[in-house]
mmCIF file of the C-alpha atoms, coordinates in Angstrom:
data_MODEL
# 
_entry.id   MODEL 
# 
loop_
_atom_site.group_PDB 
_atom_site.id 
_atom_site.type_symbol 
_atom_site.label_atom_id 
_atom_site.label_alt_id 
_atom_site.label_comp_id 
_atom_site.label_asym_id 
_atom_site.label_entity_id 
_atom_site.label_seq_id 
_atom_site.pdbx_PDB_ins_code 
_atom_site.Cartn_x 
_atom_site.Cartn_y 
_atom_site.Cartn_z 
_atom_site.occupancy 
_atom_site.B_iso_or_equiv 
_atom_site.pdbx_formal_charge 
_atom_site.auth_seq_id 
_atom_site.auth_comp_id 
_atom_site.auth_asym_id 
_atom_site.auth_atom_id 
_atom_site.pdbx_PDB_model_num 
ATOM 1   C CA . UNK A 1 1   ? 19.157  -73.764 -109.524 1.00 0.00 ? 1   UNK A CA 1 
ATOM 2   C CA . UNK A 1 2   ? 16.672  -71.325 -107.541 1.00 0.00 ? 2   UNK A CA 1 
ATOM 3   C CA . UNK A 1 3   ? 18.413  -69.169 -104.751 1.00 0.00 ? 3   UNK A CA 1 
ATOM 4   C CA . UNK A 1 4   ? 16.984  -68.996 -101.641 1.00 0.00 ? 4   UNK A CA 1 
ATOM 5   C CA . UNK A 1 5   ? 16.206  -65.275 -100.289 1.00 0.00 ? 5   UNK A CA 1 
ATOM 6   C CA . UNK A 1 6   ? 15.519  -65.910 -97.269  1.00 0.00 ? 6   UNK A CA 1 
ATOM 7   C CA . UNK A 1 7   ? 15.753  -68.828 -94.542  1.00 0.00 ? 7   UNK A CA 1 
ATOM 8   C CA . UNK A 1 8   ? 11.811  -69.780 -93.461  1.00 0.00 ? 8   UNK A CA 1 
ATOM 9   C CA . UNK A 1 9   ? 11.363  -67.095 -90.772  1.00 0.00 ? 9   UNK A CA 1 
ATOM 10  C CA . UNK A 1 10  ? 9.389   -69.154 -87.771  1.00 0.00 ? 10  UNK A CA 1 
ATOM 11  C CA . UNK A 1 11  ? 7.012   -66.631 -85.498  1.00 0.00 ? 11  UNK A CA 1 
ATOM 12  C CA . UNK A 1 12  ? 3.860   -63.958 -85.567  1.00 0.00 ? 12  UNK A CA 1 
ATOM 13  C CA . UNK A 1 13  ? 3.349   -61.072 -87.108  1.00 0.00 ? 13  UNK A CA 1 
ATOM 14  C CA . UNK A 1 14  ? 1.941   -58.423 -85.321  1.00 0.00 ? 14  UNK A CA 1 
ATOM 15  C CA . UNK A 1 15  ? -1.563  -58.745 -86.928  1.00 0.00 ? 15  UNK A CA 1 
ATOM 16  C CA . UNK A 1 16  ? -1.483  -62.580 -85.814  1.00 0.00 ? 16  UNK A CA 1 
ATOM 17  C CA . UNK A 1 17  ? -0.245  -61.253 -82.484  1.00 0.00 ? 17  UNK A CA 1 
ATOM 18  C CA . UNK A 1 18  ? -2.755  -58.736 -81.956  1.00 0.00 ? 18  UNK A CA 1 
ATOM 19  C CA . UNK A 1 19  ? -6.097  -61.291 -83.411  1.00 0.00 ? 19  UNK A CA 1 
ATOM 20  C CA . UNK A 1 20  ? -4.810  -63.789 -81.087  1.00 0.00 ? 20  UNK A CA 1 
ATOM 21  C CA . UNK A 1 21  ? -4.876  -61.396 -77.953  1.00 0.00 ? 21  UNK A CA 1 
ATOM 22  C CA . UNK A 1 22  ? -8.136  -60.093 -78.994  1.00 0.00 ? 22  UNK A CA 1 
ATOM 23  C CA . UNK A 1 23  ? -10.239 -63.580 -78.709  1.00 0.00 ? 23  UNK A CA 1 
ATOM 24  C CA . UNK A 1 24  ? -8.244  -64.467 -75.694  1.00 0.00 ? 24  UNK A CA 1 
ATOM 25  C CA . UNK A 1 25  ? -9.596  -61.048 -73.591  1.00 0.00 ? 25  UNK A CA 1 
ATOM 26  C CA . UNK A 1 26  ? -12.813 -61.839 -75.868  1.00 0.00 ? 26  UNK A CA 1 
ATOM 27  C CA . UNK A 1 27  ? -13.076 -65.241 -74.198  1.00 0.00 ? 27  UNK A CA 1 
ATOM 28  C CA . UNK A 1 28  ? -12.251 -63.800 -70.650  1.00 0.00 ? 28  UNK A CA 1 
ATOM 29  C CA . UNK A 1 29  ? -15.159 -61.196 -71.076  1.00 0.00 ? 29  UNK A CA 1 
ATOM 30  C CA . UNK A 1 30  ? -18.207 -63.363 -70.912  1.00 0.00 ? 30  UNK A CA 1 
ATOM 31  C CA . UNK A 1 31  ? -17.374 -65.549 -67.772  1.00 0.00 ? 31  UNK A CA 1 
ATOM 32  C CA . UNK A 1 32  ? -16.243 -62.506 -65.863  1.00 0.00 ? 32  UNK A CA 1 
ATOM 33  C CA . UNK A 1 33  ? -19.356 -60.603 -66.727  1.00 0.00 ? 33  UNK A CA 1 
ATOM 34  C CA . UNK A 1 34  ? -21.355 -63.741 -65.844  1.00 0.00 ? 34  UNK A CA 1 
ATOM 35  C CA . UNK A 1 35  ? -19.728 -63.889 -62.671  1.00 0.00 ? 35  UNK A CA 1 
ATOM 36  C CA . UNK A 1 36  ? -20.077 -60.087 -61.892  1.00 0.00 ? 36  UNK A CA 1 
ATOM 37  C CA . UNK A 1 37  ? -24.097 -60.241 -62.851  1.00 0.00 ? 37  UNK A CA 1 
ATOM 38  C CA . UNK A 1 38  ? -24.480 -63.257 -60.656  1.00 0.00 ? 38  UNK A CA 1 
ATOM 39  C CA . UNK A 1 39  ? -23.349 -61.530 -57.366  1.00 0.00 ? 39  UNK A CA 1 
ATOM 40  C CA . UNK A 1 40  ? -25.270 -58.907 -57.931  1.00 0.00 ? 40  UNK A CA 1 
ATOM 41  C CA . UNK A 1 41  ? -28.165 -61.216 -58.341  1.00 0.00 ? 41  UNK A CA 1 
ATOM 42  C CA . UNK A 1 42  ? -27.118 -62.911 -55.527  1.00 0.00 ? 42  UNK A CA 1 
ATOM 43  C CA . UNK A 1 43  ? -27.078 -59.536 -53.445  1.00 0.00 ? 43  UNK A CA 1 
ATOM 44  C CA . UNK A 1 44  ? -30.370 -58.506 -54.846  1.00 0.00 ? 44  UNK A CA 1 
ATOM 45  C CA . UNK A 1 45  ? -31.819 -61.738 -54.288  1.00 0.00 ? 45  UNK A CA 1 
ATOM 46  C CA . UNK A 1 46  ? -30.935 -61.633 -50.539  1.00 0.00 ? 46  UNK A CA 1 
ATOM 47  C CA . UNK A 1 47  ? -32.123 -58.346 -49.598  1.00 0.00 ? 47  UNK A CA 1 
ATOM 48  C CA . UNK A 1 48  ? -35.132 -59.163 -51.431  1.00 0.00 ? 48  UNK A CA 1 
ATOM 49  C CA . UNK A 1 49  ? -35.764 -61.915 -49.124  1.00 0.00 ? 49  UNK A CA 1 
ATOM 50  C CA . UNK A 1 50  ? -34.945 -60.513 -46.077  1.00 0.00 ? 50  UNK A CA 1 
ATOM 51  C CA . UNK A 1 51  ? -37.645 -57.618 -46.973  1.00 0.00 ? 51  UNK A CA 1 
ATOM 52  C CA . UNK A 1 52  ? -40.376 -60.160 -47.176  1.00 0.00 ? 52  UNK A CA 1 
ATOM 53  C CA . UNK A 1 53  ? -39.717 -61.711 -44.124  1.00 0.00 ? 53  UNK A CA 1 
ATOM 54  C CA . UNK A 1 54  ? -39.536 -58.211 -42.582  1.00 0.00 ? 54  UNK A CA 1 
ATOM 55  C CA . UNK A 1 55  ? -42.713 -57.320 -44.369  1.00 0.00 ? 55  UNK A CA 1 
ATOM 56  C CA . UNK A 1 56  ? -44.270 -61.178 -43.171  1.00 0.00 ? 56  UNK A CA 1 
ATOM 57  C CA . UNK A 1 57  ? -43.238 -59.935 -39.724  1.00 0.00 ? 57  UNK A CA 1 
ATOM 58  C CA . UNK A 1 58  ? -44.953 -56.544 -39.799  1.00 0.00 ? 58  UNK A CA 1 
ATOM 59  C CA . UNK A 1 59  ? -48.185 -58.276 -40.071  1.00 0.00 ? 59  UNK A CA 1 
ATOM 60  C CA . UNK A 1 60  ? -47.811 -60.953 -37.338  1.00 0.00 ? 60  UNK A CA 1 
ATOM 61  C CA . UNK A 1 61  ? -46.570 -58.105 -34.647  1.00 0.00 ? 61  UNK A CA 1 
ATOM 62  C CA . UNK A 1 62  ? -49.893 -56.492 -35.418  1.00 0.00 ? 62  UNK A CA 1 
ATOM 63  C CA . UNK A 1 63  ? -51.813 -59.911 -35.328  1.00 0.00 ? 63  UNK A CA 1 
ATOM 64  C CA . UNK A 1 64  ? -50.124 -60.893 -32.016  1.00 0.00 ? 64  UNK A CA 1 
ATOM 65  C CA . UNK A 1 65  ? -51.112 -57.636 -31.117  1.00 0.00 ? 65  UNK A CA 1 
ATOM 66  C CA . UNK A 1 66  ? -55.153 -58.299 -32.364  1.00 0.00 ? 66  UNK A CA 1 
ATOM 67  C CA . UNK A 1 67  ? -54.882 -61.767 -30.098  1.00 0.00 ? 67  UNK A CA 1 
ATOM 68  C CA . UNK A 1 68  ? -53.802 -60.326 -27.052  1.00 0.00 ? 68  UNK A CA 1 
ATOM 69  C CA . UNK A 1 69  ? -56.355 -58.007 -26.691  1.00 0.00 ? 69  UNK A CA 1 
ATOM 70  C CA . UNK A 1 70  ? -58.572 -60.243 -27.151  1.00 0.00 ? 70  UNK A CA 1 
ATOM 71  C CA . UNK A 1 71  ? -57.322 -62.857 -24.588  1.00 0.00 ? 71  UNK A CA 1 
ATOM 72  C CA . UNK A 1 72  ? -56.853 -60.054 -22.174  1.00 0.00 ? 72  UNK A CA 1 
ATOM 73  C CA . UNK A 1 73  ? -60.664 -59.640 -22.191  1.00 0.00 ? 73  UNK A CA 1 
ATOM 74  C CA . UNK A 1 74  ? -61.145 -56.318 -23.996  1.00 0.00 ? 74  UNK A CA 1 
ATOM 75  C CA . UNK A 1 75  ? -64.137 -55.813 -25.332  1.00 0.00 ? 75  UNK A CA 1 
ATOM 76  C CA . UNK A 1 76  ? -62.629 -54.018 -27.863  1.00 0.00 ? 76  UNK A CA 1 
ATOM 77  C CA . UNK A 1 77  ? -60.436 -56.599 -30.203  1.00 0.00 ? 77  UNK A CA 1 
ATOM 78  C CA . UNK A 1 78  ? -58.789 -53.146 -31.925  1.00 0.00 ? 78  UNK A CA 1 
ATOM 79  C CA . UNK A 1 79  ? -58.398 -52.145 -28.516  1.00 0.00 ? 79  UNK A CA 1 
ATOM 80  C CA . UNK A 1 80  ? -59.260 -48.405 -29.677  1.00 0.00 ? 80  UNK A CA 1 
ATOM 81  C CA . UNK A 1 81  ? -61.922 -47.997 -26.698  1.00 0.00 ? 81  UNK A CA 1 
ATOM 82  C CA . UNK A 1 82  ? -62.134 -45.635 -23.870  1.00 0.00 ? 82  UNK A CA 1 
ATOM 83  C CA . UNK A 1 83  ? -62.188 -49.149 -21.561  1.00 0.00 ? 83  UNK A CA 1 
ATOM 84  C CA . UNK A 1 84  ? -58.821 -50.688 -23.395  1.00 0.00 ? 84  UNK A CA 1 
ATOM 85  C CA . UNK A 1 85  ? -56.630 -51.481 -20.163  1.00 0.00 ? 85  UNK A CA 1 
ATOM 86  C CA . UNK A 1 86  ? -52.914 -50.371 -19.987  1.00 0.00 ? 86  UNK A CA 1 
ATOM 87  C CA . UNK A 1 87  ? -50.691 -52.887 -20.253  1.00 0.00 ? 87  UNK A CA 1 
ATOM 88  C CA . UNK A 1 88  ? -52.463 -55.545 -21.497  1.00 0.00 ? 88  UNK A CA 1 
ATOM 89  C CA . UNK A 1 89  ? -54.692 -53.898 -24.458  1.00 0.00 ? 89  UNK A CA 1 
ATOM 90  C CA . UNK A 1 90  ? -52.839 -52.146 -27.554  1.00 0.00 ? 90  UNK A CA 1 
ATOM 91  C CA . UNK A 1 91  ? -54.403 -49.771 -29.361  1.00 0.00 ? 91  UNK A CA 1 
ATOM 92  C CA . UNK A 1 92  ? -54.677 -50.665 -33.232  1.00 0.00 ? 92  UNK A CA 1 
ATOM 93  C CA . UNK A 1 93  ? -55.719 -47.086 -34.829  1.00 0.00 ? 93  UNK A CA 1 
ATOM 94  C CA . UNK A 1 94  ? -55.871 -46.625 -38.337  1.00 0.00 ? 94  UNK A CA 1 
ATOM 95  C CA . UNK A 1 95  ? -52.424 -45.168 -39.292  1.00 0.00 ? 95  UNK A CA 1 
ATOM 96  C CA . UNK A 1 96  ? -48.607 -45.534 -40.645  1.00 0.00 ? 96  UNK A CA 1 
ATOM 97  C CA . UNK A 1 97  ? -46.483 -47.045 -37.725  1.00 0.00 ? 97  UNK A CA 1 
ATOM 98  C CA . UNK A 1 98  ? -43.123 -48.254 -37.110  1.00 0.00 ? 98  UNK A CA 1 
ATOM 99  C CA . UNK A 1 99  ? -43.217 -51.846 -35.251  1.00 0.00 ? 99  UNK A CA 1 
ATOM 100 C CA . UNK A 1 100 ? -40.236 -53.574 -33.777  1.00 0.00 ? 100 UNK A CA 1 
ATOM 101 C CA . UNK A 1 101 ? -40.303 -57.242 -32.545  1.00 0.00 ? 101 UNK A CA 1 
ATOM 102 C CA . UNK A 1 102 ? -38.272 -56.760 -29.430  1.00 0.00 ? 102 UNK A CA 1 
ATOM 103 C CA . UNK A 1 103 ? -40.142 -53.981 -28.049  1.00 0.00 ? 103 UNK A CA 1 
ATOM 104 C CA . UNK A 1 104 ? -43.748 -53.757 -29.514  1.00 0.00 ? 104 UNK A CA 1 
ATOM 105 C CA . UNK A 1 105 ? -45.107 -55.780 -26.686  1.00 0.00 ? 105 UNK A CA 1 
ATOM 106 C CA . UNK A 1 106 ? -48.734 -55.861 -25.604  1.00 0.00 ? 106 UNK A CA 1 
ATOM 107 C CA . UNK A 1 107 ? -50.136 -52.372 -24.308  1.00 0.00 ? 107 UNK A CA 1 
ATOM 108 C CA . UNK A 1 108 ? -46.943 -50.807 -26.407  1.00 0.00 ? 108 UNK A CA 1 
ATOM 109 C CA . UNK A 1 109 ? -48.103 -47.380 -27.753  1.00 0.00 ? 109 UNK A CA 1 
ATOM 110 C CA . UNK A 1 110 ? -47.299 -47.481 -31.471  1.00 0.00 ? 110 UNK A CA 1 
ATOM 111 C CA . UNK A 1 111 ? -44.775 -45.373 -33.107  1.00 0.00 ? 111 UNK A CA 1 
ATOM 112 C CA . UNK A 1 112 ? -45.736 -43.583 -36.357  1.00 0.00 ? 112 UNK A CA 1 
ATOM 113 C CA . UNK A 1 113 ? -43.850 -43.396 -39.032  1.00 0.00 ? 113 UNK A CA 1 
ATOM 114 C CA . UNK A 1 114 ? -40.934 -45.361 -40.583  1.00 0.00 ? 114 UNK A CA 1 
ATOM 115 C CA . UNK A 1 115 ? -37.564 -45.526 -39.596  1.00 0.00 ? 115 UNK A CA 1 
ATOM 116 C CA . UNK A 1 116 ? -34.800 -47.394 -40.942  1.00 0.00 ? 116 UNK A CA 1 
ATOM 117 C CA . UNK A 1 117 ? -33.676 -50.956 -39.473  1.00 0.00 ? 117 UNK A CA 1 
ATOM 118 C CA . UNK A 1 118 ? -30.659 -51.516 -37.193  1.00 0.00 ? 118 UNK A CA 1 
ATOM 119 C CA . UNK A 1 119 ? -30.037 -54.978 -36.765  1.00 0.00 ? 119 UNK A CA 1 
ATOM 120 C CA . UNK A 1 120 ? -29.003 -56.489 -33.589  1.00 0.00 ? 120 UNK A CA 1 
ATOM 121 C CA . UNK A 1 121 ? -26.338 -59.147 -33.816  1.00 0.00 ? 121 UNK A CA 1 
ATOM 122 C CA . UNK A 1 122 ? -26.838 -59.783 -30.063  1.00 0.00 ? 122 UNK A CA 1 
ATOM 123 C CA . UNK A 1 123 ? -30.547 -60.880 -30.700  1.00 0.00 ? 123 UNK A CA 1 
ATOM 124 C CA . UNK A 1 124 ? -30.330 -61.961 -34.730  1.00 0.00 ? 124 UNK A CA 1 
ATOM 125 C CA . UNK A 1 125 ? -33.295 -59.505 -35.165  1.00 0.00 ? 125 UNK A CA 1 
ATOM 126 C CA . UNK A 1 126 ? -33.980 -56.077 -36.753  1.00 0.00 ? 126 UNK A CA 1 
ATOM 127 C CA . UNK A 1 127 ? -35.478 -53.501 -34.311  1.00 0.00 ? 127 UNK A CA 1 
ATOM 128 C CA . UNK A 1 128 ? -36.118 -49.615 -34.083  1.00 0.00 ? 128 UNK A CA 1 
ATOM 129 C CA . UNK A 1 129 ? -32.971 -48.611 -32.243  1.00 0.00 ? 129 UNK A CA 1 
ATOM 130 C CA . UNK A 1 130 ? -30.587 -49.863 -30.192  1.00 0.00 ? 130 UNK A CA 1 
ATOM 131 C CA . UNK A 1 131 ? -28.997 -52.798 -32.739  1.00 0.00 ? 131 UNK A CA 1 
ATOM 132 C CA . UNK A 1 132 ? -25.294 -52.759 -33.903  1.00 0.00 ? 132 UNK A CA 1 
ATOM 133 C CA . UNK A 1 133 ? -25.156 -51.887 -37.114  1.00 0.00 ? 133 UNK A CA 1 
ATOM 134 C CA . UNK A 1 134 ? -27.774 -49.970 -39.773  1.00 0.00 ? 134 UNK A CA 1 
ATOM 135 C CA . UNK A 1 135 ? -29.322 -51.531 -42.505  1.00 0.00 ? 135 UNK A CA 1 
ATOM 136 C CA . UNK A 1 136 ? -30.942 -49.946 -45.354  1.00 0.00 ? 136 UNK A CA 1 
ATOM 137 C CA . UNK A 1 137 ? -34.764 -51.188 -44.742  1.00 0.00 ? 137 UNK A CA 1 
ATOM 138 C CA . UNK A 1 138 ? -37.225 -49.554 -43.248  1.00 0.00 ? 138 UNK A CA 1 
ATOM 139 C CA . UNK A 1 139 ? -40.603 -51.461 -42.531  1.00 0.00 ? 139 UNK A CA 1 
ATOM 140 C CA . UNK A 1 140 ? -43.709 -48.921 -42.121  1.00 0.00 ? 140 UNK A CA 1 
ATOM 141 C CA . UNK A 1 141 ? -47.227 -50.951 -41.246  1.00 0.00 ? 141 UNK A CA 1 
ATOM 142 C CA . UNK A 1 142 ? -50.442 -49.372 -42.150  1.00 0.00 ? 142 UNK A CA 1 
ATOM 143 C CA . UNK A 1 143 ? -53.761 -50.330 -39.918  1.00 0.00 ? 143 UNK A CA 1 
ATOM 144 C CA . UNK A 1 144 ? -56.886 -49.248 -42.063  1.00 0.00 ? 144 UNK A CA 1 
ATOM 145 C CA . UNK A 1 145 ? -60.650 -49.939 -41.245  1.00 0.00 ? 145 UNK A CA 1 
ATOM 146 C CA . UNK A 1 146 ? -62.610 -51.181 -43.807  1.00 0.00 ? 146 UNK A CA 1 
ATOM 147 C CA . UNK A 1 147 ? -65.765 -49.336 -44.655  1.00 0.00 ? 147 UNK A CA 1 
ATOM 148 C CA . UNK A 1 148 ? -69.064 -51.059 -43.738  1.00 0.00 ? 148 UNK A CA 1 
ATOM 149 C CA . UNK A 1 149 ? -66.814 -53.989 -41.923  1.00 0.00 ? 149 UNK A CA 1 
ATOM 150 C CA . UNK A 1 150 ? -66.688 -53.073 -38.354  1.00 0.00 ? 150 UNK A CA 1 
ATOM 151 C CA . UNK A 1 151 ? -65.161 -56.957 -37.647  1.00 0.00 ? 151 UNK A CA 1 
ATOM 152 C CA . UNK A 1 152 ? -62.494 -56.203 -40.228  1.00 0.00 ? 152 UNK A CA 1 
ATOM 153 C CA . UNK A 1 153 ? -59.061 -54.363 -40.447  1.00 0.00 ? 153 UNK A CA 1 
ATOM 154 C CA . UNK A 1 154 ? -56.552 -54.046 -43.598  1.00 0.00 ? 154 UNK A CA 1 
ATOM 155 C CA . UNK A 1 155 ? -53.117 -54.442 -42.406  1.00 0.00 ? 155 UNK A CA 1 
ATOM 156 C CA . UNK A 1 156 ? -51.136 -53.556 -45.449  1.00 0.00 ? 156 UNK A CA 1 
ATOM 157 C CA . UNK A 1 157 ? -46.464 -54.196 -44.403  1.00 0.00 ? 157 UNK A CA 1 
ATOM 158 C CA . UNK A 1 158 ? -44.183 -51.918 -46.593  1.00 0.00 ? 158 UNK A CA 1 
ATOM 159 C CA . UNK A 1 159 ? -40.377 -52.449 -46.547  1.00 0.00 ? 159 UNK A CA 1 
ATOM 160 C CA . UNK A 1 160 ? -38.543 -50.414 -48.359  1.00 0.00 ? 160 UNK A CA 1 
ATOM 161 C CA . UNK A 1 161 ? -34.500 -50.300 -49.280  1.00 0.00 ? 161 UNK A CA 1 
ATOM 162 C CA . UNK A 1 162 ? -31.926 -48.725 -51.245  1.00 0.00 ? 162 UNK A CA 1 
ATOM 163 C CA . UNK A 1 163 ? -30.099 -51.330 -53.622  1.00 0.00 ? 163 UNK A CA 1 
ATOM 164 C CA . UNK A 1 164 ? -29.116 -49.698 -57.069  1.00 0.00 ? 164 UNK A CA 1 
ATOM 165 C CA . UNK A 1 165 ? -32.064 -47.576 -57.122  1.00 0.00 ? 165 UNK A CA 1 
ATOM 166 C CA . UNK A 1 166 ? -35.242 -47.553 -54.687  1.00 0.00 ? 166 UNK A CA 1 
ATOM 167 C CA . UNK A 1 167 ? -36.922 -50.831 -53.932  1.00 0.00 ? 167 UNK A CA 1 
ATOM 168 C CA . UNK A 1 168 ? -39.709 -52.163 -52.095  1.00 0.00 ? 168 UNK A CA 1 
ATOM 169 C CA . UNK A 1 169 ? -41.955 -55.135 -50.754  1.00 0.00 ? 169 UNK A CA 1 
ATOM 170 C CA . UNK A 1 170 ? -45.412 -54.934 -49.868  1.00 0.00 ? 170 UNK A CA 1 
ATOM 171 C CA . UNK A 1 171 ? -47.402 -57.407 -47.971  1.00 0.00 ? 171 UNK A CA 1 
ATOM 172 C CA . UNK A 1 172 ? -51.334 -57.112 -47.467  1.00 0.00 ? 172 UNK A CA 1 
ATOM 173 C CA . UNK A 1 173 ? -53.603 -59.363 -44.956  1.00 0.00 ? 173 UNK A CA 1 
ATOM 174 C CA . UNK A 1 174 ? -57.320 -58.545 -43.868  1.00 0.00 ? 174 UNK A CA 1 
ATOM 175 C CA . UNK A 1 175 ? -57.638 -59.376 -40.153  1.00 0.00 ? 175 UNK A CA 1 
ATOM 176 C CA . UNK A 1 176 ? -61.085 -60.541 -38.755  1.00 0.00 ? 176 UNK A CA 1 
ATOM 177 C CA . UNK A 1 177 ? -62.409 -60.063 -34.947  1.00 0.00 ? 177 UNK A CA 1 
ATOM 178 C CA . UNK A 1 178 ? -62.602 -63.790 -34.996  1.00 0.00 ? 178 UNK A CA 1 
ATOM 179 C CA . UNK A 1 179 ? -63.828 -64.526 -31.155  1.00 0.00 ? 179 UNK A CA 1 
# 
């Protein structure tokens, strides 16, 4: 008759153990990672939009601006003559300025330069100063003539934000003296 050694032993070894804990925490890995990579998509995708519309908005301060002059009855539709009248014209120079929605009225004088947004829960908008909280855009709007096109003006919106490394939008429209 054979003898038994041993009684069958039930349970893992510690190679089964360790194999089995292995494609568990493999199996975990790719939905967290997917998850992780689509926030930061999500974050990227945001601030990406917001930019535009910031950018979008650059330009149509500086058009509203262009309109009003002319239905002020300036001469001038840059408003850059000796005759442009205080408050109602705005000056439209070629240069890099800073525009605001809440306070870059007609007959504002531009501010050069770019600083960076503060948005104003109050209001829902992003201005120069005075908003709650900073973000990390800052819109600059450049006003250039265009050579040999006195009727013309490039109006080129930059915004510009920190978000894992330096990123930026950049908007271009070619406004006419259209009276």
């Amino acid at each position: 008759k054979p003898r038994i050694l041993s009684q069958g032993v039930t349970g893992f070894t510690l190679l089964e153990t360790l194999v089995a804990l292995a494609l568990i925490v493999g199996a975990l890995a790719g939905p967290f990672t997917l998850a992780t990579s689509g926030i930061f998509n999500a974050k990227l995708s945001k601030n990406k939009l917001t930019a535009l519309n910031l950018a979008a908005e650059g330009i149509e301060i500086i058009r509203q601006m262009r309109d009003t002059n002319f239905l002020a009855g300036e001469t001038d539709w840059r408003g850059i003559s000796p005759g442009c009248s205080q408050p109602k014209c705005t000056a439209l120079s070629d240069g890099e300025y800073n525009v605001d929605i809440l306070r870059d009225k007609p007959g504002a004088v531009l501010e050069l330069g770019g600083t960076p947004l503060q948005y104003d829960s109050a209001s829902g908008f992003y201005v120069k100063s005075g908003g709650t909280q900073t973000t990390p855009f800052t819109r600059t709007v450049r006003i250039a003539s265009i050579a040999g096109r006195p009727e013309q003006m490039r109006v080129i919106s930059k915004v510009e934000w920190e978000d894992s490394g330096n990123r930026s939008v950049q908007l271009q429209e070619v406004l006419y003296d259209w009276r």
